[in-house]
Amino acid sequence: MKSLFKTVALITVFSVLTRVLGFVFRIILSRVVGAEGLGLYQVASSVFMVLLTVLSSGLPLIISRMSASFLVKNERQKEGSYIAVALIYTLSLSLFLCLIVLLFKDLFSLVFTEDLCYEILLVMLPSLIFSSVYSVFRGALWGKGNYFALCVSEFYEQLVRIVVGVLLISQTFSAIENALNLGWSMTIACFLSMLLVVLLYFYYGGSLKRPKKEYIKPLVKQSTPITIMRVAGSFIQPLIALIVPARLMAIGYTSSQSLSLYGIAVGMTLPLIYIPSTIIGSLSTALVPDISKAVAQNDASHIEKRITSSISFALLVSALFVPMFLGMGEQIGLFLYDNILSGTLLQSASWVLLPLGITNITSALLNSLGLENRSFINFFFGALGMFASLWILPSLLGINSIIWAMGINYLITATLNLVLLKKKTKVNFKLFMPLAKTLLIVLPCSALTSFVVSILSYFIPLFFTLVIGAIIACASYLSLASVMGLIDIRAFIVKYKDRFSLKKKNLKKV
């Protein structure tokens, strides 16, 4: 567990750094490129990302799972052959996607409102080929447990993209030139990232062997459900963007009001809801090779331990943010966006964190266990529940219907995932009592946070009010969680106190 904790911490740190870099880059783009140039690039980029999702969303996970299995069995020859097959497949698929874009220009012109967007997409097409190679070797590093190399490669890709992008754009250039140069920055960054990850793969002892045909069918069969699920996910947002404003207009809102409310909910509130997913996603990344090795070794005890501890961890992390969002959501909305409605929606959405966290971790567990087909079915039923809610609820809840539709989606998916995990692994989660205790804890913690923040807001600046409020929310939750037996803080303190004392004694001896 100690090793897993360090891995999660490492991945989380690099994930946060990568997201911070991305956030800074967006600020630079908005100021240098301008709205028109950025708009052209974003439209072309949205289509490119769908192509990239088709190419590389499911493959790294399956490759990492198989690499971990080969590593346990010490089958280096088979691993090298499998990686070679994966490379041939992804390169072929990337060339096929490029060919579609080149041959069906008229079709893509219908998608784009501006012909220039197609030109930007053409500039970005080589990135598909580079990414096909990158995704294979990244999956292999993931399966080997080389998390530092995995994190460095992703951070390096973001850093290179920013550096190249900043060098290629200028306020003196036209919007079209800047948009094209952003496309080139993506291509150059993908090429350099590909080179780095290939070097890292061979540096850590990786190899390529003669490809075997028998590996192609299982590779495609296992990766396809995950790819379909993520491609479908990429289309969900545009569908929501069509349904919600239309349903709001049907109950009396103007077009401008509907779009404004939608923008506040999706552009301001929902990104905050996904903050805990960064930490849970780090755990998910670490779990895939870990559980895959246990499956290869038939270590049922290890699998059971990882499943129960991972679900508990996801629940803890998700619940930790609930008092902050519920207790000071309005103040967060005011500080970040100068918008009270975004904060009010954040308060309403705070409960969604719990089913969202469980959905994230259980989906990762199912994929690690080779149950990606069933995971896709669960995702499908969750999505059905969400779209049905989006159609029915706006007349009752207005813009809050987005929040409730998301919650219903994750409740359905989390429930189905838990049932499937229990059925396939025979693990008894005993989740009812921890969940009940969590709900009992977050309410008084949220009330305390709200009370303190409302008083402090009269005396100190909003930033410091939020910092103190966040500390109180976390401290009160962890304290009550310890009292209720959800976590053992005393054991944690004693463990690290003993370790510190041991280090101190060793230093004295030296």
Short mmCIF file of C-alpha atoms in Angstrom, two decimals:
data_model
loop_
_atom_site.label_atom_id
_atom_site.label_comp_id
_atom_site.label_asym_id
_atom_site.label_seq_id
_atom_site.Cartn_x
_atom_site.Cartn_y
_atom_site.Cartn_z
CA MET A 1 0.00 0.00 0.00
CA LYS A 2 2.96 2.28 0.77
CA SER A 3 4.25 1.90 -2.79
CA LEU A 4 0.78 2.58 -4.21
CA PHE A 5 0.46 5.71 -2.07
CA LYS A 6 3.77 7.06 -3.37
CA THR A 7 2.74 6.28 -6.93
CA VAL A 8 -0.59 8.09 -6.53
CA ALA A 9 1.22 11.08 -5.00
CA LEU A 10 3.73 11.18 -7.88
CA ILE A 11 1.04 10.97 -10.57
CA THR A 12 -1.11 13.57 -8.79
CA VAL A 13 1.76 16.08 -8.54
CA PHE A 14 2.59 15.76 -12.23
CA SER A 15 -1.10 15.87 -13.19
CA VAL A 16 -1.57 19.11 -11.27
CA LEU A 17 1.58 20.61 -12.80
CA THR A 18 0.45 19.60 -16.29
CA ARG A 19 -3.00 21.13 -15.75
CA VAL A 20 -1.48 24.33 -14.37
CA LEU A 21 0.69 24.61 -17.48
CA GLY A 22 -2.37 24.05 -19.66
CA PHE A 23 -4.27 26.74 -17.76
CA VAL A 24 -1.39 29.22 -18.18
CA PHE A 25 -1.22 28.38 -21.89
CA ARG A 26 -4.93 29.13 -22.31
CA ILE A 27 -4.42 32.52 -20.69
CA ILE A 28 -1.54 33.27 -23.07
CA LEU A 29 -3.60 32.18 -26.07
CA SER A 30 -6.57 34.32 -25.10
CA ARG A 31 -4.35 37.41 -24.86
CA VAL A 32 -2.06 36.86 -27.86
CA VAL A 33 -4.09 34.92 -30.42
CA GLY A 34 -7.41 36.66 -29.86
CA ALA A 35 -10.96 35.39 -29.99
CA GLU A 36 -11.12 34.85 -33.76
CA GLY A 37 -7.87 32.91 -34.10
CA LEU A 38 -8.58 30.89 -30.97
CA GLY A 39 -12.07 30.11 -32.23
CA LEU A 40 -10.74 28.79 -35.56
CA TYR A 41 -8.21 26.61 -33.78
CA GLN A 42 -10.73 25.28 -31.25
CA VAL A 43 -13.18 24.22 -33.96
CA ALA A 44 -10.45 22.33 -35.86
CA SER A 45 -9.05 20.95 -32.61
CA SER A 46 -12.44 19.57 -31.54
CA VAL A 47 -12.60 17.41 -34.68
CA PHE A 48 -8.96 16.41 -34.30
CA MET A 49 -9.58 15.29 -30.70
CA VAL A 50 -12.36 12.96 -31.83
CA LEU A 51 -9.93 11.36 -34.31
CA LEU A 52 -7.31 11.11 -31.58
CA THR A 53 -9.84 9.49 -29.25
CA VAL A 54 -10.60 6.84 -31.88
CA LEU A 55 -6.88 6.19 -32.24
CA SER A 56 -5.52 6.09 -28.71
CA SER A 57 -8.19 6.12 -26.00
CA GLY A 58 -8.51 2.38 -25.38
CA LEU A 59 -5.16 1.07 -26.56
CA PRO A 60 -2.78 2.36 -23.83
CA LEU A 61 -4.94 0.77 -21.13
CA ILE A 62 -5.04 -2.64 -22.83
CA ILE A 63 -1.32 -2.51 -23.68
CA SER A 64 -0.48 -1.61 -20.07
CA ARG A 65 -2.61 -4.49 -18.79
CA MET A 66 -0.98 -7.02 -21.13
CA SER A 67 2.54 -5.66 -20.46
CA ALA A 68 1.99 -6.07 -16.72
CA SER A 69 0.83 -9.65 -17.29
CA PHE A 70 3.86 -10.48 -19.47
CA LEU A 71 6.16 -8.91 -16.87
CA VAL A 72 4.80 -11.12 -14.07
CA LYS A 73 5.22 -14.26 -16.20
CA ASN A 74 8.67 -13.07 -17.40
CA GLU A 75 7.57 -13.44 -21.02
CA ARG A 76 9.73 -10.72 -22.55
CA GLN A 77 9.62 -12.28 -26.00
CA LYS A 78 5.81 -12.21 -26.05
CA GLU A 79 5.76 -8.65 -24.72
CA GLY A 80 8.07 -7.43 -27.50
CA SER A 81 5.94 -9.19 -30.09
CA TYR A 82 2.73 -7.73 -28.62
CA ILE A 83 4.15 -4.18 -28.69
CA ALA A 84 5.19 -4.68 -32.33
CA VAL A 85 1.67 -5.82 -33.24
CA ALA A 86 0.19 -2.82 -31.41
CA LEU A 87 2.51 -0.47 -33.32
CA ILE A 88 1.49 -1.93 -36.69
CA TYR A 89 -2.19 -1.68 -35.75
CA THR A 90 -2.06 1.91 -34.47
CA LEU A 91 0.06 3.14 -37.36
CA SER A 92 -2.35 1.52 -39.84
CA LEU A 93 -5.33 3.04 -38.05
CA SER A 94 -3.72 6.50 -37.96
CA LEU A 95 -2.97 6.38 -41.70
CA PHE A 96 -6.56 5.25 -42.36
CA LEU A 97 -7.93 8.21 -40.36
CA CYS A 98 -5.63 10.61 -42.21
CA LEU A 99 -6.83 9.16 -45.51
CA ILE A 100 -10.47 9.72 -44.51
CA VAL A 101 -9.78 13.38 -43.77
CA LEU A 102 -7.98 13.82 -47.09
CA LEU A 103 -10.55 12.00 -49.24
CA PHE A 104 -13.71 13.39 -47.65
CA LYS A 105 -12.92 17.09 -47.67
CA ASP A 106 -16.52 18.00 -48.58
CA LEU A 107 -17.86 16.11 -45.57
CA PHE A 108 -15.54 17.94 -43.18
CA SER A 109 -16.39 21.23 -44.87
CA LEU A 110 -20.00 20.66 -43.81
CA VAL A 111 -18.83 20.28 -40.20
CA PHE A 112 -16.70 23.42 -40.31
CA THR A 113 -18.29 26.83 -40.63
CA GLU A 114 -14.99 28.19 -41.99
CA ASP A 115 -12.88 26.58 -44.74
CA LEU A 116 -9.77 27.64 -42.83
CA CYS A 117 -10.60 25.13 -40.11
CA TYR A 118 -10.01 22.31 -42.60
CA GLU A 119 -6.56 23.73 -43.38
CA ILE A 120 -5.72 23.80 -39.67
CA LEU A 121 -6.88 20.20 -39.35
CA LEU A 122 -4.57 19.20 -42.22
CA VAL A 123 -1.64 20.81 -40.40
CA MET A 124 -2.48 18.72 -37.33
CA LEU A 125 -2.91 15.40 -39.18
CA PRO A 126 0.73 14.22 -38.76
CA SER A 127 0.07 14.38 -35.01
CA LEU A 128 -2.17 11.34 -35.41
CA ILE A 129 0.74 9.29 -36.75
CA PHE A 130 3.10 10.50 -34.01
CA SER A 131 0.44 9.90 -31.36
CA SER A 132 -0.14 6.34 -32.59
CA VAL A 133 3.49 5.51 -31.77
CA TYR A 134 3.40 7.52 -28.54
CA SER A 135 0.29 5.75 -27.21
CA VAL A 136 1.79 2.28 -27.70
CA PHE A 137 5.08 2.96 -25.93
CA ARG A 138 3.29 4.98 -23.24
CA GLY A 139 1.04 1.98 -22.57
CA ALA A 140 4.08 -0.28 -22.33
CA LEU A 141 5.78 2.03 -19.81
CA TRP A 142 2.53 2.15 -17.86
CA GLY A 143 2.34 -1.63 -17.72
CA LYS A 144 5.95 -1.91 -16.56
CA GLY A 145 5.16 0.41 -13.66
CA ASN A 146 7.55 3.13 -14.84
CA TYR A 147 5.32 5.89 -13.52
CA PHE A 148 8.07 8.49 -13.39
CA ALA A 149 8.76 8.02 -17.09
CA LEU A 150 5.01 8.06 -17.77
CA CYS A 151 4.53 11.32 -15.86
CA VAL A 152 7.62 12.98 -17.33
CA SER A 153 6.54 12.18 -20.89
CA GLU A 154 3.08 13.73 -20.38
CA PHE A 155 4.51 16.79 -18.62
CA TYR A 156 7.14 17.13 -21.35
CA GLU A 157 4.47 17.04 -24.07
CA GLN A 158 2.55 19.88 -22.42
CA LEU A 159 5.71 21.91 -21.81
CA VAL A 160 6.98 21.50 -25.38
CA ARG A 161 3.61 22.44 -26.78
CA ILE A 162 3.57 25.63 -24.74
CA VAL A 163 7.14 26.60 -25.63
CA VAL A 164 6.67 25.91 -29.35
CA GLY A 165 3.26 27.58 -29.32
CA VAL A 166 4.58 30.74 -27.67
CA LEU A 167 7.45 30.89 -30.19
CA LEU A 168 5.14 30.51 -33.18
CA ILE A 169 2.34 32.93 -32.25
CA SER A 170 2.44 36.71 -32.13
CA GLN A 171 0.05 39.63 -31.78
CA THR A 172 1.50 40.99 -35.04
CA PHE A 173 0.25 37.93 -36.94
CA SER A 174 -3.26 37.65 -38.34
CA ALA A 175 -5.84 35.41 -36.68
CA ILE A 176 -5.45 32.87 -39.50
CA GLU A 177 -1.66 32.75 -39.15
CA ASN A 178 -1.85 32.29 -35.38
CA ALA A 179 -4.46 29.54 -35.72
CA LEU A 180 -2.30 27.67 -38.27
CA ASN A 181 0.78 28.10 -36.09
CA LEU A 182 -1.09 26.62 -33.14
CA GLY A 183 -1.79 23.59 -35.33
CA TRP A 184 1.91 23.34 -36.12
CA SER A 185 2.76 23.60 -32.42
CA MET A 186 0.56 20.56 -31.77
CA THR A 187 2.28 18.58 -34.51
CA ILE A 188 5.81 19.51 -33.39
CA ALA A 189 4.99 18.76 -29.74
CA CYS A 190 3.56 15.34 -30.64
CA PHE A 191 6.66 14.51 -32.69
CA LEU A 192 9.08 15.47 -29.89
CA SER A 193 6.95 13.64 -27.30
CA MET A 194 6.98 10.53 -29.49
CA LEU A 195 10.78 10.63 -29.66
CA LEU A 196 11.07 10.97 -25.88
CA VAL A 197 8.70 8.12 -25.04
CA VAL A 198 10.42 5.80 -27.55
CA LEU A 199 13.80 6.57 -25.97
CA LEU A 200 12.39 5.99 -22.48
CA TYR A 201 10.90 2.65 -23.52
CA PHE A 202 14.21 1.28 -24.78
CA TYR A 203 16.15 2.92 -21.94
CA TYR A 204 14.06 0.94 -19.43
CA GLY A 205 14.82 -2.35 -21.17
CA GLY A 206 11.96 -2.53 -23.64
CA SER A 207 12.33 -4.35 -26.93
CA LEU A 208 10.50 -5.17 -30.16
CA LYS A 209 10.15 -8.70 -31.46
CA ARG A 210 8.63 -10.28 -34.51
CA PRO A 211 4.88 -9.54 -34.51
CA LYS A 212 2.47 -12.47 -34.23
CA LYS A 213 -0.95 -12.47 -35.87
CA GLU A 214 -2.69 -14.07 -32.89
CA TYR A 215 -2.25 -10.89 -30.85
CA ILE A 216 -4.19 -8.67 -33.25
CA LYS A 217 -7.69 -10.01 -32.54
CA PRO A 218 -7.55 -9.77 -28.70
CA LEU A 219 -5.95 -6.30 -28.94
CA VAL A 220 -8.78 -4.98 -31.12
CA LYS A 221 -11.50 -6.84 -29.21
CA GLN A 222 -10.40 -5.55 -25.80
CA SER A 223 -9.64 -1.95 -26.78
CA THR A 224 -12.74 -1.37 -28.93
CA PRO A 225 -15.34 -1.12 -26.07
CA ILE A 226 -13.20 1.44 -24.23
CA THR A 227 -12.64 3.40 -27.43
CA ILE A 228 -16.37 3.41 -28.27
CA MET A 229 -17.21 4.51 -24.73
CA ARG A 230 -14.77 7.43 -24.86
CA VAL A 231 -15.72 8.43 -28.40
CA ALA A 232 -19.37 8.40 -27.30
CA GLY A 233 -18.33 10.49 -24.32
CA SER A 234 -16.79 13.07 -26.64
CA PHE A 235 -20.16 13.42 -28.40
CA ILE A 236 -22.15 13.68 -25.18
CA GLN A 237 -21.13 17.28 -24.51
CA PRO A 238 -22.27 18.59 -27.93
CA LEU A 239 -25.60 16.76 -27.48
CA ILE A 240 -26.07 18.31 -24.04
CA ALA A 241 -25.25 21.69 -25.57
CA LEU A 242 -28.14 21.20 -28.00
CA ILE A 243 -30.70 19.70 -25.60
CA VAL A 244 -30.39 21.93 -22.53
CA PRO A 245 -30.79 25.37 -24.19
CA ALA A 246 -33.63 24.00 -26.33
CA ARG A 247 -35.48 22.64 -23.29
CA LEU A 248 -34.92 25.89 -21.37
CA MET A 249 -36.34 27.87 -24.29
CA ALA A 250 -39.33 25.51 -24.32
CA ILE A 251 -40.24 26.61 -20.79
CA GLY A 252 -39.98 30.34 -21.50
CA TYR A 253 -36.33 31.37 -21.45
CA THR A 254 -34.98 33.41 -24.36
CA SER A 255 -32.18 32.06 -26.52
CA SER A 256 -29.71 34.47 -24.91
CA GLN A 257 -30.78 33.53 -21.38
CA SER A 258 -30.61 29.80 -22.15
CA LEU A 259 -27.10 30.02 -23.59
CA SER A 260 -25.96 32.19 -20.70
CA LEU A 261 -27.26 29.74 -18.10
CA TYR A 262 -25.72 26.84 -19.97
CA GLY A 263 -22.37 28.63 -20.18
CA ILE A 264 -22.36 29.29 -16.43
CA ALA A 265 -23.21 25.68 -15.57
CA VAL A 266 -20.84 23.97 -18.00
CA GLY A 267 -18.06 26.54 -18.30
CA MET A 268 -17.83 27.62 -14.65
CA THR A 269 -19.39 25.06 -12.32
CA LEU A 270 -18.73 21.62 -13.79
CA PRO A 271 -14.91 22.01 -14.13
CA LEU A 272 -14.77 22.45 -10.33
CA ILE A 273 -16.79 19.27 -9.80
CA TYR A 274 -14.10 17.27 -11.58
CA ILE A 275 -11.22 18.48 -9.35
CA PRO A 276 -11.30 15.36 -7.09
CA SER A 277 -11.14 13.23 -10.25
CA THR A 278 -7.51 14.34 -10.68
CA ILE A 279 -6.53 12.49 -7.51
CA ILE A 280 -8.83 9.53 -8.15
CA GLY A 281 -7.55 9.38 -11.73
CA SER A 282 -4.00 9.08 -10.37
CA LEU A 283 -5.07 6.08 -8.31
CA SER A 284 -6.79 4.60 -11.37
CA THR A 285 -3.57 4.92 -13.36
CA ALA A 286 -1.60 3.14 -10.64
CA LEU A 287 -4.20 0.38 -10.22
CA VAL A 288 -4.23 -0.93 -13.81
CA PRO A 289 -0.80 -2.67 -13.85
CA ASP A 290 -1.05 -3.50 -10.13
CA ILE A 291 -4.31 -5.43 -10.47
CA SER A 292 -3.30 -6.87 -13.85
CA LYS A 293 -0.26 -8.45 -12.20
CA ALA A 294 -2.45 -9.84 -9.42
CA VAL A 295 -4.85 -11.32 -12.00
CA ALA A 296 -1.91 -12.96 -13.80
CA GLN A 297 -0.75 -14.43 -10.47
CA ASN A 298 -4.29 -15.43 -9.40
CA ASP A 299 -3.78 -13.46 -6.20
CA ALA A 300 -7.42 -13.09 -5.08
CA SER A 301 -6.43 -11.67 -1.69
CA HIS A 302 -4.45 -8.82 -3.26
CA ILE A 303 -7.27 -8.05 -5.71
CA GLU A 304 -9.83 -7.93 -2.88
CA LYS A 305 -7.61 -5.65 -0.81
CA ARG A 306 -7.02 -3.27 -3.70
CA ILE A 307 -10.71 -3.11 -4.62
CA THR A 308 -11.93 -2.35 -1.10
CA SER A 309 -9.15 0.14 -0.28
CA SER A 310 -9.51 1.92 -3.65
CA ILE A 311 -13.26 2.41 -3.29
CA SER A 312 -12.77 3.66 0.28
CA PHE A 313 -10.06 6.06 -0.90
CA ALA A 314 -12.23 7.39 -3.74
CA LEU A 315 -15.12 7.93 -1.32
CA LEU A 316 -12.84 9.73 1.14
CA VAL A 317 -11.33 12.06 -1.49
CA SER A 318 -14.73 12.87 -3.01
CA ALA A 319 -16.35 13.53 0.37
CA LEU A 320 -13.45 15.77 1.43
CA PHE A 321 -14.50 18.37 -1.15
CA VAL A 322 -18.22 18.29 -0.33
CA PRO A 323 -18.06 20.57 2.77
CA MET A 324 -15.97 23.08 0.81
CA PHE A 325 -18.36 23.23 -2.14
CA LEU A 326 -21.54 23.02 -0.09
CA GLY A 327 -20.37 25.35 2.67
CA MET A 328 -18.79 28.12 0.60
CA GLY A 329 -19.92 27.54 -2.99
CA GLU A 330 -21.23 31.08 -3.46
CA GLN A 331 -17.95 32.60 -2.26
CA ILE A 332 -15.98 30.33 -4.61
CA GLY A 333 -18.16 31.45 -7.53
CA LEU A 334 -17.65 35.11 -6.62
CA PHE A 335 -13.88 34.74 -6.23
CA LEU A 336 -13.24 32.76 -9.42
CA TYR A 337 -15.85 34.16 -11.79
CA ASP A 338 -17.52 37.08 -10.03
CA ASN A 339 -20.72 35.10 -10.52
CA ILE A 340 -22.99 34.04 -7.64
CA LEU A 341 -25.10 31.68 -9.79
CA SER A 342 -22.05 29.54 -10.59
CA GLY A 343 -21.44 29.24 -6.84
CA THR A 344 -25.08 28.38 -6.14
CA LEU A 345 -24.93 25.65 -8.78
CA LEU A 346 -21.69 24.40 -7.21
CA GLN A 347 -23.48 24.02 -3.88
CA SER A 348 -26.31 22.13 -5.58
CA ALA A 349 -23.82 19.87 -7.37
CA SER A 350 -21.71 19.01 -4.31
CA TRP A 351 -23.57 15.71 -3.74
CA VAL A 352 -22.63 14.56 -7.26
CA LEU A 353 -19.00 14.21 -6.09
CA LEU A 354 -19.79 10.95 -4.26
CA PRO A 355 -21.30 8.90 -7.13
CA LEU A 356 -18.80 10.51 -9.54
CA GLY A 357 -15.84 9.35 -7.45
CA ILE A 358 -17.21 5.81 -7.12
CA THR A 359 -17.95 5.69 -10.86
CA ASN A 360 -14.41 6.76 -11.73
CA ILE A 361 -12.70 4.20 -9.52
CA THR A 362 -15.04 1.28 -10.27
CA SER A 363 -14.73 1.86 -14.03
CA ALA A 364 -10.94 1.71 -13.67
CA LEU A 365 -11.21 -1.48 -11.59
CA LEU A 366 -13.46 -3.14 -14.16
CA ASN A 367 -11.07 -2.24 -16.98
CA SER A 368 -8.15 -3.58 -14.94
CA LEU A 369 -9.99 -6.88 -14.49
CA GLY A 370 -10.70 -7.22 -18.21
CA LEU A 371 -14.39 -6.37 -17.91
CA GLU A 372 -14.36 -3.46 -20.34
CA ASN A 373 -17.35 -4.83 -22.32
CA ARG A 374 -19.59 -4.84 -19.26
CA SER A 375 -18.22 -1.46 -18.19
CA PHE A 376 -19.33 -0.05 -21.54
CA ILE A 377 -22.85 -1.43 -21.03
CA ASN A 378 -23.03 0.23 -17.61
CA PHE A 379 -21.84 3.49 -19.14
CA PHE A 380 -24.56 3.20 -21.79
CA PHE A 381 -27.35 2.78 -19.22
CA GLY A 382 -26.00 5.72 -17.20
CA ALA A 383 -25.97 7.90 -20.32
CA LEU A 384 -29.57 6.88 -21.12
CA GLY A 385 -30.64 7.96 -17.66
CA MET A 386 -28.86 11.26 -18.09
CA PHE A 387 -30.44 12.14 -21.44
CA ALA A 388 -33.89 11.14 -20.21
CA SER A 389 -33.39 13.43 -17.21
CA LEU A 390 -32.18 16.30 -19.41
CA TRP A 391 -35.39 16.04 -21.43
CA ILE A 392 -37.78 15.81 -18.48
CA LEU A 393 -36.24 17.83 -15.64
CA PRO A 394 -35.72 21.35 -17.13
CA SER A 395 -39.43 22.11 -16.75
CA LEU A 396 -39.13 21.31 -13.03
CA LEU A 397 -35.59 22.39 -12.12
CA GLY A 398 -34.43 24.79 -14.83
CA ILE A 399 -30.64 24.91 -15.23
CA ASN A 400 -30.27 22.67 -12.15
CA SER A 401 -31.45 19.85 -14.41
CA ILE A 402 -27.86 19.51 -15.70
CA ILE A 403 -26.65 18.83 -12.15
CA TRP A 404 -29.36 16.26 -11.44
CA ALA A 405 -28.94 14.58 -14.82
CA MET A 406 -25.22 14.15 -14.16
CA GLY A 407 -25.94 12.82 -10.69
CA ILE A 408 -28.47 10.30 -12.02
CA ASN A 409 -25.95 9.22 -14.66
CA TYR A 410 -23.23 8.55 -12.09
CA LEU A 411 -25.64 6.93 -9.61
CA ILE A 412 -26.78 4.43 -12.23
CA THR A 413 -23.26 3.71 -13.49
CA ALA A 414 -21.74 3.45 -9.99
CA THR A 415 -24.49 1.08 -8.83
CA LEU A 416 -24.15 -1.17 -11.87
CA ASN A 417 -20.34 -1.16 -11.57
CA LEU A 418 -20.48 -2.13 -7.89
CA VAL A 419 -22.96 -4.94 -8.57
CA LEU A 420 -20.75 -6.26 -11.38
CA LEU A 421 -17.58 -6.06 -9.26
CA LYS A 422 -19.24 -7.93 -6.43
CA LYS A 423 -20.56 -10.59 -8.80
CA LYS A 424 -17.23 -11.17 -10.57
CA THR A 425 -14.84 -10.90 -7.60
CA LYS A 426 -17.10 -12.05 -4.72
CA VAL A 427 -15.77 -9.08 -2.71
CA ASN A 428 -18.09 -7.83 0.03
CA PHE A 429 -17.72 -4.04 -0.09
CA LYS A 430 -19.79 -3.26 3.03
CA LEU A 431 -20.32 0.17 1.52
CA PHE A 432 -23.64 1.07 3.12
CA MET A 433 -22.31 2.02 6.56
CA PRO A 434 -19.27 4.02 5.31
CA LEU A 435 -21.56 5.89 2.89
CA ALA A 436 -24.13 6.58 5.61
CA LYS A 437 -21.43 7.81 7.99
CA THR A 438 -19.97 9.99 5.23
CA LEU A 439 -23.35 11.65 4.62
CA LEU A 440 -23.78 12.26 8.35
CA ILE A 441 -20.33 13.85 8.55
CA VAL A 442 -20.46 16.19 5.54
CA LEU A 443 -23.62 17.97 6.70
CA PRO A 444 -22.27 19.40 10.01
CA CYS A 445 -18.88 20.08 8.39
CA SER A 446 -20.61 22.03 5.62
CA ALA A 447 -22.69 23.97 8.17
CA LEU A 448 -19.58 24.84 10.20
CA THR A 449 -17.71 25.93 7.08
CA SER A 450 -20.64 28.09 5.94
CA PHE A 451 -20.93 29.71 9.39
CA VAL A 452 -17.22 30.55 9.66
CA VAL A 453 -16.96 31.83 6.07
CA SER A 454 -20.05 34.03 6.42
CA ILE A 455 -18.50 35.70 9.51
CA LEU A 456 -14.97 36.02 8.13
CA SER A 457 -16.22 37.60 4.87
CA TYR A 458 -17.06 40.76 6.86
CA PHE A 459 -13.53 41.19 8.20
CA ILE A 460 -10.92 39.80 5.79
CA PRO A 461 -10.45 39.61 1.98
CA LEU A 462 -12.31 36.87 0.12
CA PHE A 463 -9.14 34.93 -0.80
CA PHE A 464 -8.07 34.47 2.83
CA THR A 465 -11.67 33.69 3.80
CA LEU A 466 -11.69 30.84 1.29
CA VAL A 467 -8.30 29.53 2.46
CA ILE A 468 -9.42 29.44 6.10
CA GLY A 469 -12.78 27.96 5.09
CA ALA A 470 -11.06 25.18 3.12
CA ILE A 471 -8.80 24.36 6.09
CA ILE A 472 -11.79 24.22 8.45
CA ALA A 473 -13.79 22.07 6.01
CA CYS A 474 -10.95 19.54 5.59
CA ALA A 475 -9.92 19.51 9.27
CA SER A 476 -13.48 19.07 10.54
CA TYR A 477 -14.22 16.32 8.02
CA LEU A 478 -11.01 14.38 8.78
CA SER A 479 -11.59 14.74 12.54
CA LEU A 480 -15.15 13.45 12.37
CA ALA A 481 -14.13 10.73 9.91
CA SER A 482 -11.55 9.57 12.46
CA VAL A 483 -14.13 9.61 15.28
CA MET A 484 -16.60 7.64 13.12
CA GLY A 485 -13.94 5.07 12.24
CA LEU A 486 -13.73 5.89 8.52
CA ILE A 487 -10.01 6.66 8.76
CA ASP A 488 -7.37 5.96 11.41
CA ILE A 489 -5.46 9.22 11.91
CA ARG A 490 -3.84 7.99 15.14
CA ALA A 491 -2.23 5.03 13.41
CA PHE A 492 -0.98 7.33 10.69
CA ILE A 493 0.55 9.76 13.23
CA VAL A 494 2.15 6.97 15.28
CA LYS A 495 3.59 5.36 12.16
CA TYR A 496 5.31 8.51 10.96
CA LYS A 497 6.35 9.51 14.48
CA ASP A 498 8.14 6.17 14.85
CA ARG A 499 9.74 6.60 11.44
CA PHE A 500 10.94 10.10 12.34
CA SER A 501 12.38 8.81 15.66
CA LEU A 502 14.18 5.99 13.84
CA LYS A 503 15.74 8.44 11.37
CA LYS A 504 16.80 10.68 14.26
CA LYS A 505 18.54 7.77 16.02
CA ASN A 506 20.32 6.77 12.83
CA LEU A 507 21.59 10.33 12.37
CA LYS A 508 22.96 10.36 15.93
CA LYS A 509 24.81 7.11 15.29
CA VAL A 510 26.41 8.64 12.21
#
